[in-house]
Coordinates of N, CA and C in Angstrom, one line a residue:
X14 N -16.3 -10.4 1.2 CA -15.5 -11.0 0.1 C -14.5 -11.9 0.7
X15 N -14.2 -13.1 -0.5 CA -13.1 -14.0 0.6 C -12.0 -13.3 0.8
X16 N -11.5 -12.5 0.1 CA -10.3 -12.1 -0.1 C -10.0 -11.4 2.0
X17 N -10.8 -11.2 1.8 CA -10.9 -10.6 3.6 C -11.2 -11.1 5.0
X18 N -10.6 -13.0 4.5 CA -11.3 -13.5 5.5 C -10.5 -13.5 6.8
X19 N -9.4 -12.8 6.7 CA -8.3 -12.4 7.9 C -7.0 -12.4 7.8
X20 N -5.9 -11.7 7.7 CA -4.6 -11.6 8.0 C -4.6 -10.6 6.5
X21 N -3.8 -10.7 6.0 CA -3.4 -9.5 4.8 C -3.3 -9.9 3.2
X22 N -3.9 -8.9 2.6 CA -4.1 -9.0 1.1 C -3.1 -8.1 0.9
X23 N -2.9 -8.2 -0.4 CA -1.7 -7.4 -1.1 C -2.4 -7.1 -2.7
X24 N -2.5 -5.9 -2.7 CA -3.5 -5.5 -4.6 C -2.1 -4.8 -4.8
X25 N -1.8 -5.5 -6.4 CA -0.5 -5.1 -7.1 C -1.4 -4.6 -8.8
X26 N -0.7 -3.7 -9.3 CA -1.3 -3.2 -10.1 C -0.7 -2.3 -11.3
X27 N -0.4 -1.9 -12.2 CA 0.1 -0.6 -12.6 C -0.7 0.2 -12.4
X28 N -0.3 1.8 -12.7 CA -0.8 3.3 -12.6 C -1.8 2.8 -13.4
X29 N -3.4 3.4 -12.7 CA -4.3 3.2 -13.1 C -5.4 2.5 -13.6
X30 N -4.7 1.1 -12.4 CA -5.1 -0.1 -13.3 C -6.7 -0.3 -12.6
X31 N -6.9 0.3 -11.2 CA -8.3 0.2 -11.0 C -7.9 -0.7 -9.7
X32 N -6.7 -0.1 -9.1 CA -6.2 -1.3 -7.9 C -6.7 -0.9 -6.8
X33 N -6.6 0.6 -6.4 CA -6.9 1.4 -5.1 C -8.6 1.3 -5.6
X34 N -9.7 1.2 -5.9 CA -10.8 0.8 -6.1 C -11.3 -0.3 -5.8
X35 N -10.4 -1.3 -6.4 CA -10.9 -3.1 -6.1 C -10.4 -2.7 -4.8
X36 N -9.6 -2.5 -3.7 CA -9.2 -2.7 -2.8 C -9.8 -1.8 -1.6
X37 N -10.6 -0.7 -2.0 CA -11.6 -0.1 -1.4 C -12.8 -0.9 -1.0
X38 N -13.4 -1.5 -1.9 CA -14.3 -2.5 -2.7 C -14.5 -3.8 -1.0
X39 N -12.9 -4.2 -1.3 CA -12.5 -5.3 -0.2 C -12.6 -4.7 1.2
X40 N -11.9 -3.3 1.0 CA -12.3 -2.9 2.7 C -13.8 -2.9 2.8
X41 N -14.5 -2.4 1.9 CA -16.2 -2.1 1.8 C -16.5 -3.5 2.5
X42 N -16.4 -4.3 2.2 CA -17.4 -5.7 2.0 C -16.6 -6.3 3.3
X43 N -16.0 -6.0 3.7 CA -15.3 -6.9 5.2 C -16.3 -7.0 6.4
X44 N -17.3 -5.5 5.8 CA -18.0 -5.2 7.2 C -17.5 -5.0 8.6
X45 N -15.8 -4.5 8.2 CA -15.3 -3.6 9.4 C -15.1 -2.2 9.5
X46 N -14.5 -1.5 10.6 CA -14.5 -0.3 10.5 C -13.2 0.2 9.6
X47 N -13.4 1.2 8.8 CA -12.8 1.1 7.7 C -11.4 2.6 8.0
X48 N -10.2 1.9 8.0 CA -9.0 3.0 8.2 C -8.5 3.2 6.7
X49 N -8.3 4.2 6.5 CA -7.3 4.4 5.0 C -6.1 5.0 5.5
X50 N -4.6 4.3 4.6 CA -3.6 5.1 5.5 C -2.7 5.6 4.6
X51 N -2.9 6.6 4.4 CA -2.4 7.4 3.2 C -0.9 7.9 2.9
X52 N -0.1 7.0 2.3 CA 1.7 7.4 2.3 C 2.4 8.9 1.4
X53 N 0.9 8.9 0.4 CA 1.5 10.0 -0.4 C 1.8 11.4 0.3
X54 N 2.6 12.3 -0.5 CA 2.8 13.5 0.2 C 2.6 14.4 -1.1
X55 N 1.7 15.3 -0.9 CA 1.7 16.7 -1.3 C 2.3 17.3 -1.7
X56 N 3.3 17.0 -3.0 CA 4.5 18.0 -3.1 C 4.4 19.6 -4.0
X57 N 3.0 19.0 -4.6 CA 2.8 19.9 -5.8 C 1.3 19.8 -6.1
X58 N 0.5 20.8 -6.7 CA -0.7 20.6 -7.3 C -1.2 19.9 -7.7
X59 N -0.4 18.9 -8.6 CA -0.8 17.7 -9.1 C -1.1 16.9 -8.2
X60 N 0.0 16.3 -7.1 CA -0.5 15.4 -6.4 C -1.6 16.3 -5.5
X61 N -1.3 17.5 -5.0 CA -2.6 17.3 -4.4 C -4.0 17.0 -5.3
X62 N -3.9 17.4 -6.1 CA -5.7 17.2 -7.3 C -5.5 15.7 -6.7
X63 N -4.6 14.5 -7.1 CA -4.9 13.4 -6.7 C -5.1 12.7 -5.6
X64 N -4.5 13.4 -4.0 CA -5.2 12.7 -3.1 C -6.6 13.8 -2.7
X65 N -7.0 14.7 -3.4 CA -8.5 15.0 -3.2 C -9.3 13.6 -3.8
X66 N -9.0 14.1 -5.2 CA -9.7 12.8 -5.7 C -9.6 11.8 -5.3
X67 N -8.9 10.8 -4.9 CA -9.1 9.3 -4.0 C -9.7 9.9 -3.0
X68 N -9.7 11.0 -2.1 CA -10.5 10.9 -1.1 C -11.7 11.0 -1.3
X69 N -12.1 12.0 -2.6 CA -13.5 12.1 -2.7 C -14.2 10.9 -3.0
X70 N -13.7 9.8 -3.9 CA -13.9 8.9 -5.0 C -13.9 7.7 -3.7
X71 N -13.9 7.8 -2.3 CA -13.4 6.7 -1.5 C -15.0 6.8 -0.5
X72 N -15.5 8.4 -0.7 CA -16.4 8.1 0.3 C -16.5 8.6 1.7
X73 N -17.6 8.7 2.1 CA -17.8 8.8 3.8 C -17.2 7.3 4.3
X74 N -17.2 7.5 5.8 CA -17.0 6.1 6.7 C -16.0 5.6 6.3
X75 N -14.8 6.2 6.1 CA -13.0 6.0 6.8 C -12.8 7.1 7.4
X76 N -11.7 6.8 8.3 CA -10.9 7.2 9.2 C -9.6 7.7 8.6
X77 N -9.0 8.6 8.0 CA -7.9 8.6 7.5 C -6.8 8.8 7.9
X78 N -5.4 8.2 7.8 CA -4.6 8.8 8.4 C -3.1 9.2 7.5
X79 N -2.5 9.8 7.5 CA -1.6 10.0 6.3 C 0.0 9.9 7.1
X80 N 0.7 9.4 7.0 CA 1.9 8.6 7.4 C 2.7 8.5 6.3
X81 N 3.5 9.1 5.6 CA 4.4 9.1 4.6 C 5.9 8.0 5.0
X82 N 6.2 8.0 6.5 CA 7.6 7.6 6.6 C 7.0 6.3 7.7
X83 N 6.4 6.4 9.3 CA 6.5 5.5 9.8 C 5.4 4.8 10.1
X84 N 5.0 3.9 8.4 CA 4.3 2.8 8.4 C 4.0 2.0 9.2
X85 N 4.9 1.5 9.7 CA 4.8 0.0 11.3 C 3.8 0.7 12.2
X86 N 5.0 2.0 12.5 CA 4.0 2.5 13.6 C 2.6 2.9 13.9
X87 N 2.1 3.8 12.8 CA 1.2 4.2 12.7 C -0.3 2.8 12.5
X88 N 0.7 1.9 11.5 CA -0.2 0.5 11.6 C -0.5 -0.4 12.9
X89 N 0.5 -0.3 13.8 CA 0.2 -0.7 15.2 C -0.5 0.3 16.1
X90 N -0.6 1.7 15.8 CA -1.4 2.6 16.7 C -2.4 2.5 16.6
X91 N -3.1 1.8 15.1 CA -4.7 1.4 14.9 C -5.1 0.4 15.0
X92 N -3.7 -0.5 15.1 CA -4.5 -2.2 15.1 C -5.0 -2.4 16.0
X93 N -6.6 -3.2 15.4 CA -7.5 -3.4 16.0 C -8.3 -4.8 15.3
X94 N -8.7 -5.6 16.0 CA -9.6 -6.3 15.3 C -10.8 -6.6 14.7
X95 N -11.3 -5.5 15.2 CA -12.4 -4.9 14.3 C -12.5 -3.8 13.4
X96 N -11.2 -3.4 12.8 CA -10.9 -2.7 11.6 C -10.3 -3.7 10.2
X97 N -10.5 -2.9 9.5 CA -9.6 -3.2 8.1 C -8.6 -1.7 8.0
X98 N -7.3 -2.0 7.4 CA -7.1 -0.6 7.0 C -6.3 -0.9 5.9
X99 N -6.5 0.1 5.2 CA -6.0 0.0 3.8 C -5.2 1.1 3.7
X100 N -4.0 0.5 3.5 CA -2.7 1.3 3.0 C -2.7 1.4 1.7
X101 N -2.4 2.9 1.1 CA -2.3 3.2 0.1 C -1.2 4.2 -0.5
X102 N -0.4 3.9 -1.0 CA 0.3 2.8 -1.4 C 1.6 2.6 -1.0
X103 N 2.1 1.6 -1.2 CA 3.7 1.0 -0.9 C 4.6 1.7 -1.4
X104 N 4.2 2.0 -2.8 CA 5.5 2.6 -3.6 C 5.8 4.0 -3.1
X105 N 5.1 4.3 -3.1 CA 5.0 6.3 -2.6 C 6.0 5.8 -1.4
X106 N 5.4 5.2 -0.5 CA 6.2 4.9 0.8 C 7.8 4.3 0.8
X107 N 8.5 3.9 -0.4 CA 9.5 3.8 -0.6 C 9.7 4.2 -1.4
X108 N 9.5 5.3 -2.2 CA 9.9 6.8 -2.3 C 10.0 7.6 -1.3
X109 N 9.2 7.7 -0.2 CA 9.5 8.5 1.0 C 10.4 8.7 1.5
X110 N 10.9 7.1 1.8 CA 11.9 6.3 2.4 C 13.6 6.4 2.1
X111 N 13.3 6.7 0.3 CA 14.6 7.3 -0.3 C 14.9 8.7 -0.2
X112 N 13.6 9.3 -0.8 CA 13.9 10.5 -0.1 C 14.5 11.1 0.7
X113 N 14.3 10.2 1.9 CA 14.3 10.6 3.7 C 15.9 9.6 3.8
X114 N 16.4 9.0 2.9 CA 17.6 8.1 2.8 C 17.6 7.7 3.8
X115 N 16.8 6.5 4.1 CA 16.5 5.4 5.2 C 17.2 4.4 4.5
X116 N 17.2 3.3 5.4 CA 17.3 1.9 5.0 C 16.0 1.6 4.4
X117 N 16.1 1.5 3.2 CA 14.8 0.9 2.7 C 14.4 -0.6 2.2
X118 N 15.5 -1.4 2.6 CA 15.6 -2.8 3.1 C 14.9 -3.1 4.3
X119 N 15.6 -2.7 5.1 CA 15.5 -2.5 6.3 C 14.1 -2.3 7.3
X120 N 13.5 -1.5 6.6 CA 12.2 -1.0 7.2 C 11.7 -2.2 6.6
X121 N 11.3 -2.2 5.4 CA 10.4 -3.1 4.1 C 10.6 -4.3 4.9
X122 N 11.6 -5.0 5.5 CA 12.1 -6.0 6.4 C 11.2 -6.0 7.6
X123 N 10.9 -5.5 8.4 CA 10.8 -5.1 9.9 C 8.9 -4.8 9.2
X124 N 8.8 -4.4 7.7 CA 7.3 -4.1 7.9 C 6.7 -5.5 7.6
X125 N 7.4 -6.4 6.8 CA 6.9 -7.9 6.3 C 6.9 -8.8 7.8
X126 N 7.7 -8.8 8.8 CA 8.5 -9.5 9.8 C 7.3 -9.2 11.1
X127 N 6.9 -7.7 10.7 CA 5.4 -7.7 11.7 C 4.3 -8.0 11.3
X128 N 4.0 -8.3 10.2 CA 2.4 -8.4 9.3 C 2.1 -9.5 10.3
X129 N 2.5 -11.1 10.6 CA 1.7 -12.1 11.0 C 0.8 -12.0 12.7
X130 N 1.4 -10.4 13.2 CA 1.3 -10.1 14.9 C 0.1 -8.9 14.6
X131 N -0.7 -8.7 13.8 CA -1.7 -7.8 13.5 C -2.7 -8.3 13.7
X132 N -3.3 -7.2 14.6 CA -5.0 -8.3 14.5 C -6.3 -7.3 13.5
X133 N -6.1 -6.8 12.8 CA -6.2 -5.6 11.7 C -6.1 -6.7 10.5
X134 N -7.2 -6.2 9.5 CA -7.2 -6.9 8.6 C -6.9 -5.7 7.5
X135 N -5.3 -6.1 7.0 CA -4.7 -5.0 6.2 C -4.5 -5.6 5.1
X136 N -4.8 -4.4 3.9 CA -5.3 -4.2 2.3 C -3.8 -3.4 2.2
X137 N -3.1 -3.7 1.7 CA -1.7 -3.2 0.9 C -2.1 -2.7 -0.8
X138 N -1.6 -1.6 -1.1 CA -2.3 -1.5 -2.7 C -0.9 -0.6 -3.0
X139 N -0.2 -1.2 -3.5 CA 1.1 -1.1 -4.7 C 0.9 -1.1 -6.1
X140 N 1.9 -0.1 -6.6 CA 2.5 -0.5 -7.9 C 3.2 -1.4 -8.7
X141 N 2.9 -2.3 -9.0 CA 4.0 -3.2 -9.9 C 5.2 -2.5 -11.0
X142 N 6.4 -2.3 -10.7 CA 7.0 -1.7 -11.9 C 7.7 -2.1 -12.3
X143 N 8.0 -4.1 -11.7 CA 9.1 -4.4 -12.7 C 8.7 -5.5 -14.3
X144 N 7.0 -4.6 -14.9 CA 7.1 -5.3 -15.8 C 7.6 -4.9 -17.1
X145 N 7.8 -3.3 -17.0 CA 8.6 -2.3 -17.7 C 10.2 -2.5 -18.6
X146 N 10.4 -1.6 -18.8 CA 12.0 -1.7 -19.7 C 13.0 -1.6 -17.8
X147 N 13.9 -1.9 -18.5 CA 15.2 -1.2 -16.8 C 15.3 0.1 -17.1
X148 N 15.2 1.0 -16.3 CA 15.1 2.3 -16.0 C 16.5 2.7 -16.6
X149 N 16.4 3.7 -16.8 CA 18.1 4.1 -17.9 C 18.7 5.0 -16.2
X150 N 18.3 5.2 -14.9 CA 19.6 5.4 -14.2 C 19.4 4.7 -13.0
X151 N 20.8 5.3 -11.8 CA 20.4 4.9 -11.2 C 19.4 4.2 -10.3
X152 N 19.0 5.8 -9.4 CA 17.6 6.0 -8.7 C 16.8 5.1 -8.9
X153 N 16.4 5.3 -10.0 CA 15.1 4.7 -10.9 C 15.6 3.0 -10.9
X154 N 16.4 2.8 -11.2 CA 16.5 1.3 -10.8 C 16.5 0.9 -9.4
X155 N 16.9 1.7 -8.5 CA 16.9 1.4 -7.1 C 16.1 1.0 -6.4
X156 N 14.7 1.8 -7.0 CA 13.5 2.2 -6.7 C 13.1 0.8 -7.1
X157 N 12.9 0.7 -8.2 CA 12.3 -0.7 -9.0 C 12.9 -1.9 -8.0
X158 N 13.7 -1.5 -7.6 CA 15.0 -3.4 -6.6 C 14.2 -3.5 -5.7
X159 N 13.9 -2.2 -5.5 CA 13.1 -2.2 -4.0 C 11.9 -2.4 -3.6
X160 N 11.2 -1.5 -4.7 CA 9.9 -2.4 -4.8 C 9.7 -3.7 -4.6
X161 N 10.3 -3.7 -5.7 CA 10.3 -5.5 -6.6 C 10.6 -6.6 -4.8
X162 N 11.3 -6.3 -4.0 CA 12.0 -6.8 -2.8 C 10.6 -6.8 -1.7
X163 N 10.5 -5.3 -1.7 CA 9.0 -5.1 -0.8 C 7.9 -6.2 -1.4
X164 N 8.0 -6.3 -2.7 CA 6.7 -7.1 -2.8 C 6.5 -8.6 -2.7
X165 N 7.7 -8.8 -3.0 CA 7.7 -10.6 -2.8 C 7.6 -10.4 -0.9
X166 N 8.4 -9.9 0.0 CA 8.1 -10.0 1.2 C 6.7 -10.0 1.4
X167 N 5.9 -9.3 1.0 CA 4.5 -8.8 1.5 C 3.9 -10.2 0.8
X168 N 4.2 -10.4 -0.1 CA 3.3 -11.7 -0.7 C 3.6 -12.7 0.2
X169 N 4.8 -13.2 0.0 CA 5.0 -13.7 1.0 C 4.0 -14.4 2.6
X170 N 4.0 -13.3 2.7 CA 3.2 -13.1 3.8 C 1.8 -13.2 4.2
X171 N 1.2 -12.5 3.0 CA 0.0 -12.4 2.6 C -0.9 -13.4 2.5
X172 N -2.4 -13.5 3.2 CA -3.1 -14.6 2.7 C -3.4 -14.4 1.3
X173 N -3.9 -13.6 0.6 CA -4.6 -13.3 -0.7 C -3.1 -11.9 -1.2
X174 N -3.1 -12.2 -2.6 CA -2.6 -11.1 -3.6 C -3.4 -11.4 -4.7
X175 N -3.9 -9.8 -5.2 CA -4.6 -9.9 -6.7 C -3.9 -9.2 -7.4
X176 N -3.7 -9.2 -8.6 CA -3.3 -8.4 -9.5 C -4.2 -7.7 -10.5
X177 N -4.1 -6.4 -10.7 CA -5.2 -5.9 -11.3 C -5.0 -5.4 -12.6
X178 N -5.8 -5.5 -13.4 CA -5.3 -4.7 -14.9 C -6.7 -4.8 -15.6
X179 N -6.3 -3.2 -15.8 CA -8.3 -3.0 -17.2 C -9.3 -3.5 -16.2
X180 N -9.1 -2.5 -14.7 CA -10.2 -3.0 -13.8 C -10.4 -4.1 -13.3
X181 N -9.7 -5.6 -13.9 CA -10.1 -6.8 -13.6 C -9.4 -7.3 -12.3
X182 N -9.7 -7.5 -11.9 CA -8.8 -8.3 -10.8 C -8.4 -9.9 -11.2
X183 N -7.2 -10.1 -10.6 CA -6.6 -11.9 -11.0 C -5.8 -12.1 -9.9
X184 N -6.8 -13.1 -9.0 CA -6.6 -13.7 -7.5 C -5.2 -14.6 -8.1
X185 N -4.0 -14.2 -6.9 CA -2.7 -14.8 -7.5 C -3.0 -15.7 -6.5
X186 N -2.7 -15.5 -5.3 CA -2.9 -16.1 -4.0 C -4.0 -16.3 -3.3
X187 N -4.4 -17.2 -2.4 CA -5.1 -17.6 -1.7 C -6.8 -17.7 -2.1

């Protein structure tokens, strides 16, 4: 697929829009070796039902790794140029990041500032949440600044961003 023809895609999407699928889809078709790098954490039953099911719904032939806090790193421990790896997702990962009351500038900075030194062809798959009302508190708007901040960086950066909705994909970039 073109979308994979080298350096980083970015799939933006709301909950359930069919984004972590199209972007499975893109790792599939790159005909590289396929990493998934998993930010969610297990806090409760629910989420676990949901990272079974993406793992089941993803298939044989990834490599998984699950990294909730140090993204860079773990993305430089696998860069390779004969992989793809698909991170899933951004937002969890800056939820982590609050959680864990990081700089979450800061990192989100330092993760956009290394994307162009990768020789890994990385699939980013986020949530879009600032198309919503403003959150009635703090947190919840904090979250939203931050995203919203992570994502223009990554575009930014990115050769390809699609945005997804009702399954479709809509190539923004590249």
């Amino acid at each position: 697929m073109s979308g994979l023809s080298g350096g980083t895609v970015l799939v933006l999407g709301g909950a359930r829009s069919g984004k972590s699928a199209f972007a499975e889809t893109l790792a599939r078709d790159s005909g590289h070796a396929r990493h998934y790098l998993a930010t969610g954490r297990a806090f409760d039953d629910e989420m676990q039902a949901r990272i079974a099911s993406h793992r089941s719904s993803r298939g044989e032939g990834w490599t998984t790794h699950e990294e909730p806090l140090d993204l860079l790193g773990r993305l430089a421990a696998i860069d390779d140029p004969a992989t793809v790896v698909l991170v899933d997702c951004l937002t969890l990962w800056v939820t982590n990041l609050m959680l864990e009351e990081r700089d979450v500038d800061a990192e989100s900075a330092r993760l956009a500032a290394a994307l162009p030194g990768f020789r890994s062809m990385l699939v980013f798959v986020s949530n879009e949440v600032g198309l919503g009302i403003v959150p009635d508190n703090a947190m919840a708007r904090a979250f939203r600044d931050h995203a919203g901040r992570l994502h223009q960086m990554i575009a930014a950066r990115a050769r390809t961003v699609y945005f997804v909705a009702a399954g479709l994909p809509l190539k923004m970039k590249g």
